[in-house]
Amino acid sequence: MEVNLLLLLIVVAVLGWIYRLVKKHYDYFHDKPIPSMANVPIFGSTGPLMMKKCSFNDFIEAVYNKYPSSKVFGLFDMTTKMFVLRDPELIKKITVKDFEYFVDRRPLFGDNKEDDNNEDILFNKTLVGMVDQRWRDMRAILSPAFTGSKMRAMFELIEEYSARMVPILKEQSSKTGYVDYEMKDFFSRVANDIIATCAFGLQVESLKSRDNEFYTMGKQMMNFNRLIVLLRVMGLRFFPSLMIKMGVDIVDREQNQYFSKIIKEAVRTRESHGIVRPDMIHLLMQARKGTLKHQQETTEATAGFATVEESAVGKTAITKTMTEPEFIAQCLIFFLAGFDTVSTGMVFTAYELAMNPDIQQKLYEEIAETNKQLAGKPLTYDTLQKMKYLDMVVSESLRMWPVAAFDRKCGRDYVLDDGAGLKFTIDAGSCIWVPVFGIHRDPKYYPNPEKFDPERFSDENRDKINMTMYMPFGSGPRNCIGSRFALMEIKAIMYSLLLNFSIERNEKTKVPLQLVKGFTGLAVENGLQLRFRLRK
């Protein structure tokens, strides 16, 4: 009896000690001169997301609107301290001017200090996963591969794919005059095939050969909702060293090895036969040899309104080269970004065009006129960049449907001072959130923000936009390195589609859209069904 009582007292004491530690941790913002959201142990302020009561984008918009008069406020994402920035000047200050304090992304999948000798661990070797000087070096190595001149050369591969894609759709619509698709499935297949040709040197037709190995492997790799993946994420987050020693990566070893084999064979074949192809493998091979250098661009102004510029970090001269695992990892992240992020951009652009047939008609007229001027010649990169209304449509789609937010980790104690009386310390290890979705839907910056209005980005109106508050590809030196490629791909596919098909609602289209709930990327609940009707 006494033993049981003693055990009970010990348990109570331990629980009390844990409670005090948790409470002290969650009291972090109480001595800061900023408002902060209420917290629940373990979940922090993000309980609604963890319990899948709302989508990530809706959550970000709701918390952004919670403190309309505050420049910055605090919340906890589970146990991570997050400072949410609302003020343009503070966003510019932290992401650009004082970037040295906020170089790294938040380490969602471990501490990013991987074992270089373990070839099965790839994610932390990607540009997205790297930190500190390793990231700086890799950004400088890769940056010359994503300039306008390199995109111009690679555009031929996308145009060749489009020339194969359209006949497949025409064949599928030959009986009824239309074909219905779930948009994420359709554009994931399109993006998959483009990445196959632009990054891996393969010709894949996923719209026709629906169960081809390259696509099924990619789809399996992108399935982050599986229980085993969630367990890996938790393990890497709380026990990174142990998980990495065990060779655990976010991506299945089978997929890692499959794509690694393809890349190694492609490199070996090209080197032994002297094959040169204007794709990402060729550019990365040049980068690895140190022969890929930044050149002065003469057409940067035509890259598109949403394009982000490379900072001095990416233009730094560097003598370091990539290891083979790093080489493979960059091909892998190029695939993952294209498969998901770019295809998502296409999904929501198609949705807005279907919902706004007048805008679609105006865009079609520009496309038809451009095609007429080409007089049977293939579309070129430079011609695509001259299409103003297409750029306006894509820019507005990216405004309405951006990633929910992006983060940065504070590398060392940082004194935030707005020069108007707000001053406090963001401690090392804390993170900041820039709530992009909330900002892009703020009427202060975008009047009538729920309306899809490409005219915001016309020559007459674009000067009214506060560029600090337009962030479809992030902000500062750690912005998205692939913005030119993404925009080129979205525009090229929309050009080919609309030249031959109109995009319409069908009986399965659900309006308004319901986004997938939980801590996931931008996606539509139960998918988005639309119809491609063949133009007469």
XYZ file of C-alpha atoms in Angstrom:
536
model
C 0.000 0.000 0.000
C 2.806 2.378 0.963
C 4.713 1.430 -2.217
C 1.679 2.234 -4.384
C 1.218 5.555 -2.622
C 4.905 6.376 -3.115
C 4.672 5.534 -6.833
C 1.566 7.719 -7.128
C 3.352 10.643 -5.478
C 6.348 10.210 -7.798
C 4.098 10.155 -10.885
C 2.244 13.263 -9.676
C 5.532 15.041 -8.983
C 6.927 14.154 -12.427
C 3.741 15.279 -14.157
C 3.792 18.498 -12.155
C 7.411 19.107 -13.144
C 6.608 18.477 -16.821
C 3.585 20.791 -16.587
C 5.715 23.601 -15.136
C 8.291 23.156 -17.891
C 5.599 23.184 -20.584
C 3.866 26.191 -19.037
C 7.150 28.072 -18.770
C 7.895 27.268 -22.402
C 4.491 28.481 -23.565
C 4.835 31.679 -21.514
C 7.643 32.768 -23.847
C 5.723 35.583 -25.526
C 4.312 37.024 -22.307
C 7.278 39.317 -21.748
C 7.327 40.480 -25.381
C 5.589 43.760 -26.342
C 3.477 41.956 -28.947
C 0.197 40.035 -28.817
C 0.269 36.233 -28.956
C -2.208 33.441 -29.519
C -3.420 31.065 -26.820
C -1.658 27.703 -26.565
C -2.565 24.137 -25.793
C 0.194 21.783 -24.549
C 1.922 19.881 -27.377
C -0.276 21.430 -30.110
C 0.615 25.010 -29.229
C -1.536 27.434 -31.252
C -1.934 25.116 -34.234
C -4.437 22.689 -32.701
C -7.069 23.358 -35.409
C -4.526 22.310 -38.045
C -3.373 19.231 -36.161
C -7.003 18.182 -35.650
C -7.730 18.866 -39.342
C -10.457 21.406 -38.620
C -9.222 23.821 -41.284
C -6.797 24.022 -44.187
C -3.313 25.472 -43.774
C -4.198 28.413 -46.040
C -7.407 29.167 -44.132
C -5.524 28.938 -40.838
C -2.868 31.388 -42.026
C -5.502 33.831 -43.272
C -7.424 33.590 -39.989
C -4.397 34.220 -37.757
C -3.207 37.012 -40.074
C -6.564 38.772 -39.640
C -6.621 38.185 -35.879
C -4.343 41.120 -35.065
C -4.969 43.698 -37.812
C -3.242 46.549 -35.959
C -0.095 44.574 -35.059
C 3.092 44.525 -37.071
C 4.106 41.187 -35.589
C 2.579 38.673 -33.192
C 3.515 35.350 -31.638
C 2.236 31.806 -31.714
C 3.495 28.283 -31.127
C 3.528 25.667 -33.865
C 3.500 22.683 -31.539
C 6.634 23.531 -29.489
C 8.285 25.915 -31.977
C 8.195 29.642 -31.221
C 6.913 31.504 -34.307
C 6.913 35.267 -34.880
C 4.308 36.082 -37.556
C 5.176 39.190 -39.578
C 2.446 41.451 -40.971
C 4.314 44.677 -41.702
C 5.935 45.266 -45.137
C 8.982 47.026 -43.735
C 9.632 44.312 -41.149
C 9.229 41.594 -43.790
C 11.743 43.332 -46.059
C 14.084 43.990 -43.124
C 14.153 40.389 -41.924
C 14.098 38.531 -45.242
C 16.411 40.868 -47.181
C 18.345 43.501 -45.212
C 19.045 41.344 -42.129
C 19.057 38.042 -43.993
C 22.311 37.028 -42.259
C 20.301 36.343 -39.108
C 17.670 34.278 -40.935
C 19.558 32.231 -43.524
C 17.999 28.832 -42.924
C 14.573 27.378 -43.326
C 12.960 25.739 -40.355
C 14.373 22.187 -40.079
C 11.170 20.188 -40.408
C 12.963 16.926 -41.131
C 15.836 16.824 -38.679
C 18.764 19.104 -37.922
C 20.147 18.950 -41.492
C 23.561 17.779 -40.271
C 23.522 14.593 -42.280
C 26.202 11.962 -42.750
C 27.769 12.772 -46.119
C 28.837 9.165 -46.520
C 25.273 7.862 -46.402
C 24.002 7.931 -49.992
C 20.508 6.840 -48.911
C 19.934 10.158 -47.107
C 19.092 12.583 -49.908
C 16.597 15.190 -48.680
C 19.076 17.024 -46.449
C 21.498 17.185 -49.377
C 19.015 19.128 -51.504
C 19.160 22.903 -51.804
C 15.928 23.068 -49.771
C 17.352 20.996 -46.926
C 20.841 22.507 -46.715
C 21.821 25.074 -44.074
C 24.433 27.737 -43.421
C 27.517 27.758 -45.661
C 26.531 24.498 -47.352
C 23.379 26.196 -48.630
C 25.311 29.284 -49.747
C 27.766 27.191 -51.719
C 25.066 25.099 -53.375
C 22.955 28.133 -54.232
C 25.961 29.700 -55.961
C 26.685 26.448 -57.815
C 23.101 25.993 -59.014
C 22.048 29.574 -59.666
C 23.592 29.830 -63.181
C 21.455 26.850 -64.249
C 18.232 28.821 -63.720
C 18.907 32.011 -65.662
C 16.795 33.190 -68.580
C 19.298 32.010 -71.185
C 19.274 28.469 -69.750
C 15.471 28.461 -69.664
C 15.411 29.581 -73.282
C 17.449 26.543 -74.300
C 15.360 24.168 -72.169
C 12.078 25.553 -73.516
C 12.471 23.459 -76.663
C 11.963 20.332 -74.557
C 8.712 21.682 -73.107
C 7.473 22.669 -76.559
C 8.273 19.183 -77.849
C 6.283 17.687 -74.983
C 3.320 19.987 -75.640
C 3.317 18.843 -79.274
C 2.863 15.270 -78.010
C 0.374 16.141 -75.238
C -2.248 17.832 -77.429
C -2.790 14.875 -79.834
C -3.290 12.560 -76.855
C -6.028 14.835 -75.488
C -7.605 15.168 -78.928
C -7.711 11.407 -79.258
C -9.304 11.066 -75.814
C -11.962 13.656 -76.734
C -12.603 12.396 -80.281
C -15.914 10.662 -79.530
C -17.642 13.287 -77.401
C -15.731 16.436 -78.284
C -14.478 16.793 -74.725
C -12.558 14.982 -72.008
C -13.084 15.274 -68.244
C -10.178 15.150 -65.830
C -9.458 15.557 -62.158
C -7.096 18.497 -62.413
C -4.448 17.479 -59.879
C -4.139 14.084 -61.522
C -3.955 15.636 -64.990
C -1.420 18.349 -64.219
C 0.676 16.035 -62.028
C 1.028 13.753 -65.043
C 1.907 16.697 -67.271
C 4.451 18.055 -64.769
C 5.845 14.552 -64.266
C 6.452 14.138 -67.990
C 8.042 17.578 -68.321
C 10.392 16.874 -65.431
C 11.165 13.488 -66.971
C 12.373 15.150 -70.156
C 13.876 18.320 -68.619
C 15.631 16.742 -65.630
C 16.111 13.053 -66.395
C 16.339 12.937 -70.190
C 13.416 10.513 -70.482
C 10.355 10.539 -72.724
C 7.322 9.500 -70.702
C 3.656 9.764 -71.715
C 1.747 9.547 -68.441
C -1.535 10.718 -70.000
C -1.469 7.631 -72.183
C 0.639 5.117 -70.293
C -1.060 5.831 -66.999
C 0.772 3.259 -64.894
C 4.305 3.827 -66.178
C 6.990 3.177 -63.596
C 8.419 6.708 -63.563
C 5.048 8.251 -62.706
C 4.022 5.627 -60.141
C 7.373 5.930 -58.383
C 7.033 9.706 -58.332
C 3.479 9.551 -57.022
C 4.523 7.164 -54.272
C 7.388 9.500 -53.360
C 4.966 12.433 -53.069
C 2.510 10.559 -50.828
C 3.418 12.234 -47.544
C 0.119 11.334 -45.862
C 1.116 7.727 -45.228
C 1.528 6.728 -41.569
C 5.104 5.532 -42.113
C 6.079 8.946 -43.524
C 4.446 10.759 -40.599
C 6.383 8.526 -38.189
C 9.617 9.311 -40.040
C 8.887 13.041 -39.828
C 8.300 12.834 -36.080
C 11.412 10.700 -35.622
C 13.611 13.055 -37.632
C 12.190 16.052 -35.815
C 12.781 14.778 -32.290
C 15.621 12.210 -32.755
C 17.479 13.406 -35.862
C 20.903 11.913 -35.108
C 19.499 8.472 -34.321
C 17.259 8.408 -37.390
C 20.049 9.507 -39.710
C 22.429 6.898 -38.278
C 19.731 4.345 -39.059
C 19.635 5.620 -42.657
C 16.061 6.930 -42.406
C 15.004 9.558 -44.970
C 11.617 11.135 -45.683
C 11.506 9.409 -49.057
C 11.365 5.604 -49.274
C 14.717 3.976 -49.961
C 13.167 2.217 -52.956
C 12.273 5.535 -54.626
C 15.628 7.092 -53.733
C 17.474 4.186 -55.292
C 15.209 4.126 -58.362
C 15.782 7.778 -59.245
C 19.464 7.606 -58.268
C 19.963 4.735 -60.707
C 18.285 6.670 -63.545
C 20.465 9.713 -62.922
C 23.706 7.754 -62.645
C 22.969 5.858 -65.863
C 22.102 9.072 -67.704
C 25.360 10.714 -66.618
C 27.408 7.633 -67.510
C 25.807 7.358 -70.965
C 26.311 11.036 -71.759
C 29.910 11.077 -70.625
C 30.833 7.915 -72.518
C 29.076 8.933 -75.758
C 29.600 12.697 -75.615
C 25.837 13.349 -75.603
C 24.773 16.959 -75.020
C 21.114 17.716 -74.322
C 19.822 21.112 -73.045
C 18.284 19.739 -69.850
C 18.879 19.907 -66.119
C 21.222 16.916 -65.973
C 23.481 18.588 -68.528
C 23.437 21.863 -66.587
C 24.174 20.086 -63.308
C 26.999 18.150 -64.967
C 28.479 21.488 -66.021
C 27.961 22.896 -62.535
C 29.658 19.871 -61.014
C 32.672 20.409 -63.265
C 32.747 24.094 -62.371
C 32.163 25.217 -65.960
C 28.736 26.775 -65.357
C 29.120 30.456 -64.579
C 26.824 33.445 -64.215
C 26.551 35.528 -67.363
C 25.062 38.975 -67.863
C 21.436 38.520 -68.931
C 19.913 40.817 -71.536
C 16.270 39.660 -71.287
C 15.632 39.611 -67.542
C 12.819 42.182 -67.832
C 10.747 39.779 -69.931
C 10.877 36.847 -67.532
C 7.444 37.616 -66.014
C 6.058 39.795 -63.243
C 6.241 37.037 -60.611
C 9.876 36.151 -61.313
C 12.209 36.623 -58.360
C 15.695 37.995 -58.868
C 18.845 36.219 -57.777
C 20.728 37.868 -54.909
C 24.458 38.340 -54.474
C 24.562 34.979 -52.680
C 23.619 33.126 -55.866
C 26.034 35.143 -57.996
C 29.047 34.505 -55.786
C 32.055 32.992 -57.560
C 32.803 29.613 -56.007
C 35.308 26.825 -56.601
C 33.536 24.049 -54.685
C 31.756 21.315 -56.599
C 28.994 18.834 -55.884
C 29.476 15.312 -54.610
C 27.587 12.589 -56.463
C 24.913 12.273 -53.717
C 24.440 16.067 -53.814
C 24.156 15.933 -57.600
C 21.448 13.272 -57.345
C 19.684 15.192 -54.559
C 19.356 18.340 -56.699
C 17.740 16.305 -59.505
C 15.427 14.816 -56.917
C 14.261 18.140 -55.458
C 13.776 19.479 -58.987
C 11.446 16.554 -59.573
C 9.559 16.973 -56.289
C 9.038 20.717 -56.829
C 7.852 20.211 -60.402
C 5.593 17.296 -59.564
C 3.739 19.093 -56.791
C 4.274 22.863 -56.694
C 4.139 23.580 -60.430
C 1.227 21.214 -60.998
C -0.666 22.952 -58.169
C -0.114 26.301 -59.888
C -1.622 24.871 -63.073
C -4.609 23.414 -61.189
C -5.698 26.757 -59.744
C -5.011 28.663 -62.952
C -7.292 26.232 -64.795
C -9.939 26.609 -62.077
C -9.972 30.400 -62.293
C -10.177 30.300 -66.096
C -13.120 27.912 -65.912
C -14.864 30.148 -63.371
C -14.180 33.291 -65.424
C -14.998 32.504 -69.070
C -14.683 36.163 -70.099
C -11.083 36.215 -68.903
C -10.457 32.867 -70.562
C -11.833 34.217 -73.849
C -9.572 37.267 -73.707
C -6.585 35.052 -73.022
C -7.560 32.712 -75.869
C -7.686 35.661 -78.254
C -4.121 36.616 -77.309
C -3.030 33.001 -77.749
C -4.801 32.660 -81.122
C -3.261 35.917 -82.362
C 0.202 34.781 -81.253
C -0.274 31.444 -82.984
C -1.353 33.262 -86.161
C 1.779 35.401 -86.099
C 3.939 32.299 -85.691
C 2.531 31.080 -89.038
C 3.033 27.404 -88.319
C 6.379 27.781 -86.555
C 6.795 26.352 -83.036
C 6.261 28.589 -80.027
C 9.525 30.029 -78.675
C 10.589 31.145 -75.218
C 10.885 34.784 -76.289
C 7.455 34.781 -77.937
C 5.922 33.305 -74.789
C 7.467 36.014 -72.626
C 5.970 38.747 -74.832
C 2.409 37.593 -74.103
C 1.301 40.239 -71.610
C -2.183 38.989 -70.810
C -0.940 35.436 -70.214
C 1.557 36.833 -67.726
C -1.205 38.877 -66.066
C -3.421 35.795 -65.701
C -0.644 33.659 -64.213
C 0.475 36.471 -61.892
C -3.067 36.875 -60.560
C -3.508 33.131 -60.122
C -0.317 33.033 -58.051
C -1.619 35.947 -55.990
C -4.890 34.231 -55.187
C -3.458 30.766 -54.635
C 0.095 31.003 -53.242
C 1.727 28.753 -50.691
C 0.202 29.526 -47.301
C 3.371 30.859 -45.688
C 7.133 30.540 -45.614
C 9.439 30.437 -42.637
C 12.977 31.296 -41.602
C 14.920 30.176 -38.560
C 16.712 32.754 -36.420
C 20.392 31.759 -36.396
C 21.481 34.057 -33.591
C 19.777 36.517 -31.231
C 18.224 39.298 -33.275
C 16.966 42.637 -31.982
C 13.854 43.584 -33.924
C 13.526 47.359 -34.013
C 10.903 49.008 -36.224
C 12.275 52.496 -35.482
C 8.906 53.564 -34.083
C 9.055 52.209 -30.548
C 8.640 48.465 -31.100
C 11.810 46.751 -29.940
C 12.467 43.264 -28.587
C 14.713 40.241 -29.102
C 13.943 37.247 -31.308
C 15.996 34.525 -29.677
C 18.199 32.142 -31.643
C 16.304 28.982 -32.530
C 12.984 30.785 -32.858
C 11.358 31.063 -36.270
C 9.446 33.650 -38.252
C 6.435 33.059 -40.462
C 5.542 35.288 -43.385
C 1.783 34.668 -43.890
C 1.706 34.939 -47.694
C -1.871 33.744 -48.151
C -3.189 36.281 -45.628
C -1.182 39.102 -47.215
C -2.309 38.217 -50.749
C -5.948 38.304 -49.574
C -5.609 41.601 -47.663
C -7.764 44.398 -49.213
C -5.169 46.886 -47.967
C -2.808 45.613 -50.656
C -5.260 44.064 -53.134
C -8.706 45.741 -53.358
C -11.543 43.223 -53.638
C -9.032 40.418 -53.026
C -11.483 37.531 -53.555
C -12.017 38.569 -57.169
C -9.843 37.022 -59.863
C -8.705 40.154 -61.675
C -5.656 39.922 -63.983
C -5.952 43.676 -64.635
C -4.153 44.236 -61.318
C -1.000 43.306 -63.220
C -1.561 45.395 -66.351
C 1.065 47.950 -67.372
C -1.209 50.691 -66.001
C -1.814 49.061 -62.605
C 1.235 47.031 -61.639
C 3.025 50.071 -60.201
C 0.297 50.213 -57.548
C 1.392 46.848 -56.146
C 3.685 46.828 -53.130
C 6.249 44.303 -54.364
C 7.270 43.392 -50.819
C 3.724 42.072 -50.352
C 3.679 39.945 -53.510
C 5.508 36.725 -52.676
C 4.424 33.712 -54.749
C 8.047 32.504 -54.792
C 9.139 33.736 -51.378
C 11.348 36.697 -50.517
C 15.012 37.510 -50.067
C 18.119 35.509 -51.044
C 16.422 32.243 -50.078
C 13.574 32.683 -52.551
C 12.611 29.928 -55.005
C 15.510 29.324 -57.372
C 13.184 27.808 -59.973
C 10.708 30.668 -60.489
C 11.660 31.111 -64.166
C 11.242 27.430 -64.894
C 7.913 27.246 -63.055
C 6.473 30.259 -64.877
C 7.753 29.017 -68.232
C 6.157 25.615 -67.689
C 2.781 26.941 -66.505
C 2.557 29.426 -69.388
C 3.632 26.937 -72.053
C 1.097 24.318 -70.965
C -1.724 26.850 -70.674
C -0.860 28.154 -74.157
C -1.092 24.693 -75.730
C -4.234 23.749 -73.813
C -6.194 26.911 -74.551
C -5.137 27.005 -78.181
C -6.890 23.676 -78.677
C -9.429 23.401 -75.838
C -11.691 25.543 -73.699
C -11.656 24.809 -69.967
C -15.134 24.403 -68.486
C -16.987 23.300 -65.399
C -18.721 19.947 -65.532
C -21.393 18.302 -63.382
C -18.757 17.157 -60.868
C -17.162 20.584 -60.363
C -17.724 21.727 -56.792
C -18.037 25.472 -56.236
C -16.790 27.075 -54.084
C -13.563 25.167 -53.617
C -12.936 23.384 -50.342
C -9.244 23.057 -49.512
C -7.836 19.931 -47.902
C -7.776 20.332 -44.122
C -4.697 19.835 -41.987
C -1.028 20.760 -42.128
C -0.695 20.005 -45.838
C 0.077 21.898 -49.010
C -2.469 23.666 -51.185
C -4.912 21.062 -52.501
C -8.639 20.694 -53.205
C -10.768 18.427 -51.025
C -11.888 15.400 -53.080
C -10.164 16.848 -56.142
C -11.159 19.372 -58.792
C -13.101 18.098 -61.801
C -13.055 20.168 -65.008
C -13.716 19.591 -68.700
C -11.465 20.221 -71.701
C -13.745 20.873 -74.684
C -12.154 20.640 -78.105
C -12.277 23.915 -80.000
C -13.908 23.808 -83.422
